[in-house]
Coordinates of C-alpha atoms in Angstrom, one line a residue:
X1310 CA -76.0 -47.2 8.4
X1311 CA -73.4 -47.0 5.7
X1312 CA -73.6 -44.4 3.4
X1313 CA -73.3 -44.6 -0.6
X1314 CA -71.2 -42.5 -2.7
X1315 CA -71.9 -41.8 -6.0
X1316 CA -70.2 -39.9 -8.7
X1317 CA -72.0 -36.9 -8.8
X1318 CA -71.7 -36.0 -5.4
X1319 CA -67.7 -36.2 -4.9
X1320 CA -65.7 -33.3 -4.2
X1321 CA -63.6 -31.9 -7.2
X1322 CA -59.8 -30.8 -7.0
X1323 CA -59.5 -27.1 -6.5
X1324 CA -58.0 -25.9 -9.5
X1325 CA -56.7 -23.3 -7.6
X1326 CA -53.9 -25.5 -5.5
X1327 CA -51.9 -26.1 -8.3
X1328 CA -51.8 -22.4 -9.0
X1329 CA -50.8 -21.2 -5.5
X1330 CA -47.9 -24.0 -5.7
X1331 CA -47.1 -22.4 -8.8
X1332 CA -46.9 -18.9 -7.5
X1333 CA -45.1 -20.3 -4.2
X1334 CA -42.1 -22.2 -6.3
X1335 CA -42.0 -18.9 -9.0
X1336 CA -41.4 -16.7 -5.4
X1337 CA -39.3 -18.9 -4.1
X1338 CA -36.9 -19.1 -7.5
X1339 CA -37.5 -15.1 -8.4
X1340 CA -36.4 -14.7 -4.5
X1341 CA -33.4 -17.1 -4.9
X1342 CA -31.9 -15.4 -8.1
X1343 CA -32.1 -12.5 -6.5
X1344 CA -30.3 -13.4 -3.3
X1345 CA -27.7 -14.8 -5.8
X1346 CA -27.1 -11.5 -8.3
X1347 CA -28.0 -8.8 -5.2
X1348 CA -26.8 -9.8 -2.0
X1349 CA -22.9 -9.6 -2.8
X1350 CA -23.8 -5.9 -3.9
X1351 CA -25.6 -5.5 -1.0
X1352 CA -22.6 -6.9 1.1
X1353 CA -19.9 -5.0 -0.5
X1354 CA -22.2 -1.3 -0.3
X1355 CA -21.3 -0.5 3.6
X1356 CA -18.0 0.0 2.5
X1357 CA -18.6 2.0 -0.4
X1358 CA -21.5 4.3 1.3
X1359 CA -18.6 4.8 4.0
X1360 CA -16.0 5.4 1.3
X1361 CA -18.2 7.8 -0.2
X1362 CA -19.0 9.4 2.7
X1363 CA -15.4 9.8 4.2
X1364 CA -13.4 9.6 1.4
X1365 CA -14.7 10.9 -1.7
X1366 CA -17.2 13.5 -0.7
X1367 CA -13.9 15.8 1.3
X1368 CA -11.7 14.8 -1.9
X1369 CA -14.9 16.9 -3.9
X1370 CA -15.7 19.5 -1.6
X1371 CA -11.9 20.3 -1.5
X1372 CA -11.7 20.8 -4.9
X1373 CA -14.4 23.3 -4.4
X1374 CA -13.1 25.1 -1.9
X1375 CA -9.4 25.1 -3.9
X1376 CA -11.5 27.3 -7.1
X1377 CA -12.4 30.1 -4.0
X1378 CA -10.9 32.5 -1.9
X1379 CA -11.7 30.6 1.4
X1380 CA -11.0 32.1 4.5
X1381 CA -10.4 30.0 7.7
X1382 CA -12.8 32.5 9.7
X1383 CA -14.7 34.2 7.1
X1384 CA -15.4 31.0 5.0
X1385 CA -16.3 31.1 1.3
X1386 CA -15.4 34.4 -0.8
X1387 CA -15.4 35.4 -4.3
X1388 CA -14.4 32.6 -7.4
X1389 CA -10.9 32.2 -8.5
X1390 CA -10.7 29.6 -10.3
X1391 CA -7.3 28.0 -10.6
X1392 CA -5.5 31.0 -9.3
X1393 CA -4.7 28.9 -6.3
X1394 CA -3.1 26.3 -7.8
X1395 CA -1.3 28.7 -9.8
X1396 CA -0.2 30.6 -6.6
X1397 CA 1.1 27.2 -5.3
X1398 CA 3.3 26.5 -7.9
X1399 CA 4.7 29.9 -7.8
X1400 CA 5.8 29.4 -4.0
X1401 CA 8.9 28.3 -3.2
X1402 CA 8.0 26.8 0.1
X1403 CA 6.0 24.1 -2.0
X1404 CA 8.8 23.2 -4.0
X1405 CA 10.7 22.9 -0.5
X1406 CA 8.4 21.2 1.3
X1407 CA 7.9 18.8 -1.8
X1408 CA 11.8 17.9 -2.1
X1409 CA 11.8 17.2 1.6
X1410 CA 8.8 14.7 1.1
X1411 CA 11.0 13.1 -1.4
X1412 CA 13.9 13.1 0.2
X1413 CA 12.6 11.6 3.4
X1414 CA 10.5 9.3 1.1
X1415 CA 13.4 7.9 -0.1
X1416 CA 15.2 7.3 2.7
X1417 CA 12.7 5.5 4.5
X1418 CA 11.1 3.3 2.1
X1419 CA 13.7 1.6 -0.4
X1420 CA 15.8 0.8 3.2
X1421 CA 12.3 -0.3 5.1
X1422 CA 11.2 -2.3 1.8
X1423 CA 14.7 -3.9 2.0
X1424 CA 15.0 -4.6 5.6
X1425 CA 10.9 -6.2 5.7
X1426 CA 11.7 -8.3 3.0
X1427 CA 15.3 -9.9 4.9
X1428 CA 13.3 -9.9 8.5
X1429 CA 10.7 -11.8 6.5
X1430 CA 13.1 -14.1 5.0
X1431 CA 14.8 -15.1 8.2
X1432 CA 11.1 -15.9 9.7
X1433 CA 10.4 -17.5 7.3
X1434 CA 13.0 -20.4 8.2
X1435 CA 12.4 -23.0 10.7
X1436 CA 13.9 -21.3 13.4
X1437 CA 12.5 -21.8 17.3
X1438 CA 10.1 -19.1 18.6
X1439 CA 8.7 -18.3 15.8
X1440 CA 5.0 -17.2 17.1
X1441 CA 7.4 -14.5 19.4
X1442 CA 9.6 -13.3 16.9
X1443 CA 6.7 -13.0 14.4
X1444 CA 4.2 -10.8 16.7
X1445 CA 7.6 -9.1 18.5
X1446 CA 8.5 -7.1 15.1
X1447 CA 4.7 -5.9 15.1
X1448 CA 5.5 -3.8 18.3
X1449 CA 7.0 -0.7 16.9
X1450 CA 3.6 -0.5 14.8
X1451 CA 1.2 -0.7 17.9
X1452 CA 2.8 2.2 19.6
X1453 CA 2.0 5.8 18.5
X1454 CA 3.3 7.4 16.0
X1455 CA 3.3 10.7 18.5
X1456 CA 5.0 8.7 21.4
X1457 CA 7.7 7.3 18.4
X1458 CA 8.5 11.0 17.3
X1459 CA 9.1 12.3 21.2
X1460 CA 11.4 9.3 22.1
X1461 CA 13.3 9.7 18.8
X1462 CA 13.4 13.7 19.0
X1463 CA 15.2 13.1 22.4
X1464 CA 17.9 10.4 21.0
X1465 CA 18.1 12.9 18.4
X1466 CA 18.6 16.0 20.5
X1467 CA 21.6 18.2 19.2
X1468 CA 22.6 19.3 22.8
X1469 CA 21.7 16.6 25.0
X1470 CA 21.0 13.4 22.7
X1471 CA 21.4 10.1 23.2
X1472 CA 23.1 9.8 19.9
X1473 CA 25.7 12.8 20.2
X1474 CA 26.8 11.9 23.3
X1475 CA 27.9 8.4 22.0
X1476 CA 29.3 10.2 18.5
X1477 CA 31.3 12.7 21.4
X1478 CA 32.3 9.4 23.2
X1479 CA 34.1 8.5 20.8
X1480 CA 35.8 11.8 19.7
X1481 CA 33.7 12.5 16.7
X1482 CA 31.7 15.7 16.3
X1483 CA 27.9 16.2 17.1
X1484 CA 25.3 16.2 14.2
X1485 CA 23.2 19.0 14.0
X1486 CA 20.2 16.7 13.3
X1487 CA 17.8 19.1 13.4
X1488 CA 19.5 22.1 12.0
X1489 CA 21.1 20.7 9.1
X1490 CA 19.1 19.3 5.9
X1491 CA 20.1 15.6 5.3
X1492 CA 20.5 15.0 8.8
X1493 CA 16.8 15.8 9.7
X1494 CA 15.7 13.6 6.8
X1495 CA 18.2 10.9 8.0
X1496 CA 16.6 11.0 11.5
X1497 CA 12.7 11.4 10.6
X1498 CA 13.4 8.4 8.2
X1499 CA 14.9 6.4 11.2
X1500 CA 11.6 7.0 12.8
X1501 CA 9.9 5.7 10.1
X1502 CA 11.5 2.6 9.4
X1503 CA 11.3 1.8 12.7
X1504 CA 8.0 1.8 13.0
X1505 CA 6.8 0.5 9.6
X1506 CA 9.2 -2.2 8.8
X1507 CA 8.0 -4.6 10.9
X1508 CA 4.3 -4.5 9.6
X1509 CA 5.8 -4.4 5.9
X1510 CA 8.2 -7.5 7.2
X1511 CA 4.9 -9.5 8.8
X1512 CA 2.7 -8.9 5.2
X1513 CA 5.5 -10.3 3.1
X1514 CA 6.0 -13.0 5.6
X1515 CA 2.1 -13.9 4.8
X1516 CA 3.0 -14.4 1.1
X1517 CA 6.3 -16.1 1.6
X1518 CA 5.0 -18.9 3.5
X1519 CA 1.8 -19.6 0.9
X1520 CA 4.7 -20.2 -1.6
X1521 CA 4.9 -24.4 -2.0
X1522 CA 7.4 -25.6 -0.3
X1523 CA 7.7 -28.6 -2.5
X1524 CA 9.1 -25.9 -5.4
X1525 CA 11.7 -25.6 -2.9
X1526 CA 12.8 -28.6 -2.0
X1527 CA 12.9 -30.4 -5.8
X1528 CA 15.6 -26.9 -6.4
X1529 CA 17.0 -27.2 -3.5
X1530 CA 17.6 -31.6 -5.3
X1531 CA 18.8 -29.8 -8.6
X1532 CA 21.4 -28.1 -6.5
X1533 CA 20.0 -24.8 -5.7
X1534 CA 21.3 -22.8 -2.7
X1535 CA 19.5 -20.6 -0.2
X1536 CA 20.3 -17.6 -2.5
X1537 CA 19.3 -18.8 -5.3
X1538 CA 16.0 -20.4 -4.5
X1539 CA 15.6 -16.9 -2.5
X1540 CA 15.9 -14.9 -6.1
X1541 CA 14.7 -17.1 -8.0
X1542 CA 11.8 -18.9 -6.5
X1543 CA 10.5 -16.9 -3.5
X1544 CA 10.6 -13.2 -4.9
X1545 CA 8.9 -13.9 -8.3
X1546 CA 6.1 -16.0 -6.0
X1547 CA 5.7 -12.5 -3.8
X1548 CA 5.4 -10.0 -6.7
X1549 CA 2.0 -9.3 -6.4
X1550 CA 2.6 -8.7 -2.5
X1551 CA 5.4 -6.5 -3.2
X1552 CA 3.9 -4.2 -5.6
X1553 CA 1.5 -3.8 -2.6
X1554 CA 3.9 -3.3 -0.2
X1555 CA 5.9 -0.9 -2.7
X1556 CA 2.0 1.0 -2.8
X1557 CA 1.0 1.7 0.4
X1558 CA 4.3 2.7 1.4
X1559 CA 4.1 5.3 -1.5
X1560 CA 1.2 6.9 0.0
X1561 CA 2.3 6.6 3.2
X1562 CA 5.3 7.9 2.1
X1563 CA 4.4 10.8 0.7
X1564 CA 1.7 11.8 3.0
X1565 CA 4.1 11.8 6.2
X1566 CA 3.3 14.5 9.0
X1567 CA 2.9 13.1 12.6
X1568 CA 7.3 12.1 12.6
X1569 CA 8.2 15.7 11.2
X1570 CA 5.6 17.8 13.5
X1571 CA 6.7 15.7 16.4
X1572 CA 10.8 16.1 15.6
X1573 CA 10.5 19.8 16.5
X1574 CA 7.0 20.9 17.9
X1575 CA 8.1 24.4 18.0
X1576 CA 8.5 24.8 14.2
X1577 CA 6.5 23.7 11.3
X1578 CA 9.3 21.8 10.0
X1579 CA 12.7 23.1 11.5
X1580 CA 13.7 27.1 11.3
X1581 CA 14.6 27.3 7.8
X1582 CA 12.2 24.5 6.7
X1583 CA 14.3 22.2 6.5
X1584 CA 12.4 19.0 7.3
X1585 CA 9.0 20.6 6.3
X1586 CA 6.8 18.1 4.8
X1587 CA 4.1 19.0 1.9
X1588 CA 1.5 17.8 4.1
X1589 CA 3.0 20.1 7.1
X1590 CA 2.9 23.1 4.9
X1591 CA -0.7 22.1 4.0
X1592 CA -1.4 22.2 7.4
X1593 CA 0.4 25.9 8.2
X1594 CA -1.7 27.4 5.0
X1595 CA -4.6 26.2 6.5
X1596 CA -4.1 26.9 10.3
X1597 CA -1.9 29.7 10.4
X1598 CA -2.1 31.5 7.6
X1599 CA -5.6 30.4 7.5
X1600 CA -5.8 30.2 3.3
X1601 CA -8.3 27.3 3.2
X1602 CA -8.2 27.8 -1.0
X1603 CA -4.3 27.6 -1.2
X1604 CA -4.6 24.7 1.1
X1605 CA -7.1 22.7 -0.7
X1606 CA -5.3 23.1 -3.9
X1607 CA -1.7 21.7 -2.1
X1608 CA -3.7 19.0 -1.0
X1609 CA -5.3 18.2 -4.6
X1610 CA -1.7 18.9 -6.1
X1611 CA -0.6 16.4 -3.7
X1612 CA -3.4 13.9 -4.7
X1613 CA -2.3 14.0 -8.1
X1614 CA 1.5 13.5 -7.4
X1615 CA 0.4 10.3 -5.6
X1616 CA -1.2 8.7 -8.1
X1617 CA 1.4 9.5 -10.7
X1618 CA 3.9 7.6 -8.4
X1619 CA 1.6 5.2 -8.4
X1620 CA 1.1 4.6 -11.8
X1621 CA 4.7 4.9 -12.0
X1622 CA 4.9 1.9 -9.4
X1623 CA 2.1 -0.1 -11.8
X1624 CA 3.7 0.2 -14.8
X1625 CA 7.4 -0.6 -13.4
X1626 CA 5.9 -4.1 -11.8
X1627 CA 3.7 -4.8 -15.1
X1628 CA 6.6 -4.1 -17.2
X1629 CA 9.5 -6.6 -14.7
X1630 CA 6.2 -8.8 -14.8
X1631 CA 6.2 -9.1 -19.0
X1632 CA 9.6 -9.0 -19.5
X1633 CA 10.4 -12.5 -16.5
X1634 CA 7.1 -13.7 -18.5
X1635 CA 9.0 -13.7 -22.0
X1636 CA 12.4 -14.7 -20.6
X1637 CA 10.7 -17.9 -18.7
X1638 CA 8.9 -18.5 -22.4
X1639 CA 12.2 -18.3 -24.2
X1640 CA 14.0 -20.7 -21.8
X1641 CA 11.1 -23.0 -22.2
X1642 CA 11.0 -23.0 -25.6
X1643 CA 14.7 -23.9 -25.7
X1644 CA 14.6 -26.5 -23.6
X1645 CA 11.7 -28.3 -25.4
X1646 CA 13.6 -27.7 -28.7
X1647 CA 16.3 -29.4 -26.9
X1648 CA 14.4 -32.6 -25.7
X1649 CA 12.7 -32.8 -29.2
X1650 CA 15.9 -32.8 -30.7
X1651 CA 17.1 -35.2 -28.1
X1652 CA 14.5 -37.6 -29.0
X1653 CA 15.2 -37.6 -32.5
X1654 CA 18.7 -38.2 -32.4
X1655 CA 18.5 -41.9 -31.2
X1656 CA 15.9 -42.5 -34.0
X1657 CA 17.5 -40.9 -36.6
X1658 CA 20.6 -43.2 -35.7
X1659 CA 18.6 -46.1 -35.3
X1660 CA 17.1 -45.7 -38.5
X1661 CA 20.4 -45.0 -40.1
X1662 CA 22.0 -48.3 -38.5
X1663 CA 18.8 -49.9 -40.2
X1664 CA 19.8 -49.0 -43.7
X1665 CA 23.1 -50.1 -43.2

């Protein structure tokens, strides 16, 4: 039996199929553009919930606590406002402790900034080894800072040192390293740069070798030496590297306490103070003398001295930065109105012959 269709009896589209298409594609597209203009947000927010967390929630609550009279045992007292930081400013100990930071800052970093940048240099060059030599100057940097300060404290010993017995050896007087001033600096600096070069040295390496080596080699065809393509190639390439570098070591810098603890555990920075770090004498107002207000306002003072150095570093880099910038313009201008000019001559002449 065959059956017969007729028009009136076929089944119409659903008009509602196109719709749910619709819907589907408009999810699909609302769900897309929101996957592109969200998700980095969302991939970048662990970091700044953690930041917020661990970083600048203490950085507030210390501020707090610097406007109180807070004692380590009986916590908060009655508002002072900015009496503490007054009172800070007014000790002499701060001052101390804040010329010591300098001091040893100094010491340590334009000498470490120097020797990374020359280790980095060297392996940088085709020499044999390289994967050893590269991951053997990271090795000061793996071991503890604590285990750095005890095996320098010994060499350092003013009785029975490693380094006064070779100075005797040779008939030259001990160093009181940890009595006198600028010898304590010289020897918590050592400690330092021992253990930081190397990673400074590794990081500079990084940006040395993404420099193109074709640069290079067409100065080293104009004539250029290894000095010269060193000053004037491979150091402008690294700037924004080195203002990094020049950065971290800053705040590392200035925020030094495990070497100067470690030199002389008895003290809190030698018997007259004499190596006593601004962060050390944060740590005696808080745990000794158990002035949790006084402390907090060192540590915000302290906060702010950073970031003037670093502004200080910004603008120094920004300002080298402008002024190679306008001297490379200059030269290039020159020599452009010197091949113009070199290009006319001939037709000038040529046109000159003509009339003739």
């Amino acid at each position: 039996m065959t059956a017969t269709l007729t028009p009136g009896t076929t089944t119409p589209p659903r008009p509602s199929q196109p719709r749910t298409a619709d819907r589907a594609e408009r999810r699909r597209h609302w769900l897309s553009r929101l996957d592109v203009k969200a998700s980095p947000y969302a991939y970048v927010a662990p970091f700044f919930i953690l930041f917020g967390l661990v970083g600048l929630f203490p950085l507030i609550y210390t501020f707090v606590v610097s406007l109180y009279d807070w004692d380590l045992l009986k916590g908060q007292g009655d508002f002072v406002g900015i009496a503490n930081f007054m009172s800070v400013l007014q000790d002499e100990y701060f001052w101390n402790s804040l010329f010591n930071t300098l001091s040893i800052f100094i010491l340590s970093s334009i000498p470490q900034l120097i020797a990374a940048t020359f280790i980095a240099a060297i392996l940088d060059q085709n020499i044999r080894a390289k994967t050893f030599w590269r991951m053997s100057v990271l090795l000061p940097y793996v071991v503890t800072p604590a285990a750095v300060a005890l095996i320098f404290s010994n060499m350092f010993s003013e009785d029975y040192g490693l380094i006064n017995n070779m100075l005797q050896n040779f008939g030259l007087d001990a160093i009181g390293w940890k009595t006198d001033t600028f010898a304590s600096h010289i020897a918590i600096a050592t400690m330092v740069n021992w253990r930081w070069t190397g990673y400074n040295a590794l990081i500079l390496l990084a940006a040395m070798q993404s420099v193109p080596r074709d640069v290079h080699e067409s100065a080293a065809l104009d004539g250029a030496g290894a000095l010269r393509r060193f000053f004037s190639i491979t150091l402008p390439s690294i700037r924004p590297t080195m203002v990094f570098v020049i950065i971290t070591a800053t705040i590392g810098g200035l925020q030094i306490f495990v070497e100067p603890r470690m030199f002389d555990a008895s003290t809190a920075g030698g018997a007259q103070r004499q190596f006593q770090t601004t962060v050390l004498y944060l740590w005696e107002m808080a745990f000794f003398r158990q002035n949790f207000g006084e402390a907090s306002a060192i540590a915000w003072l302290l906060f702010l001295i950073i970031i003037c150095f670093g502004l200080i570093n910004f603008m120094l880099s920004r300002t080298i930065a402008t002024a190679e910038t306008k001297v490379t313009s200059t030269r290039r201008q020159k020599r452009l109105a010197r091949l113009r000019s070199a290009r006319s001559t001939p037709a000038t002449t040529r046109s000159t012959e003509d009339a003739q």
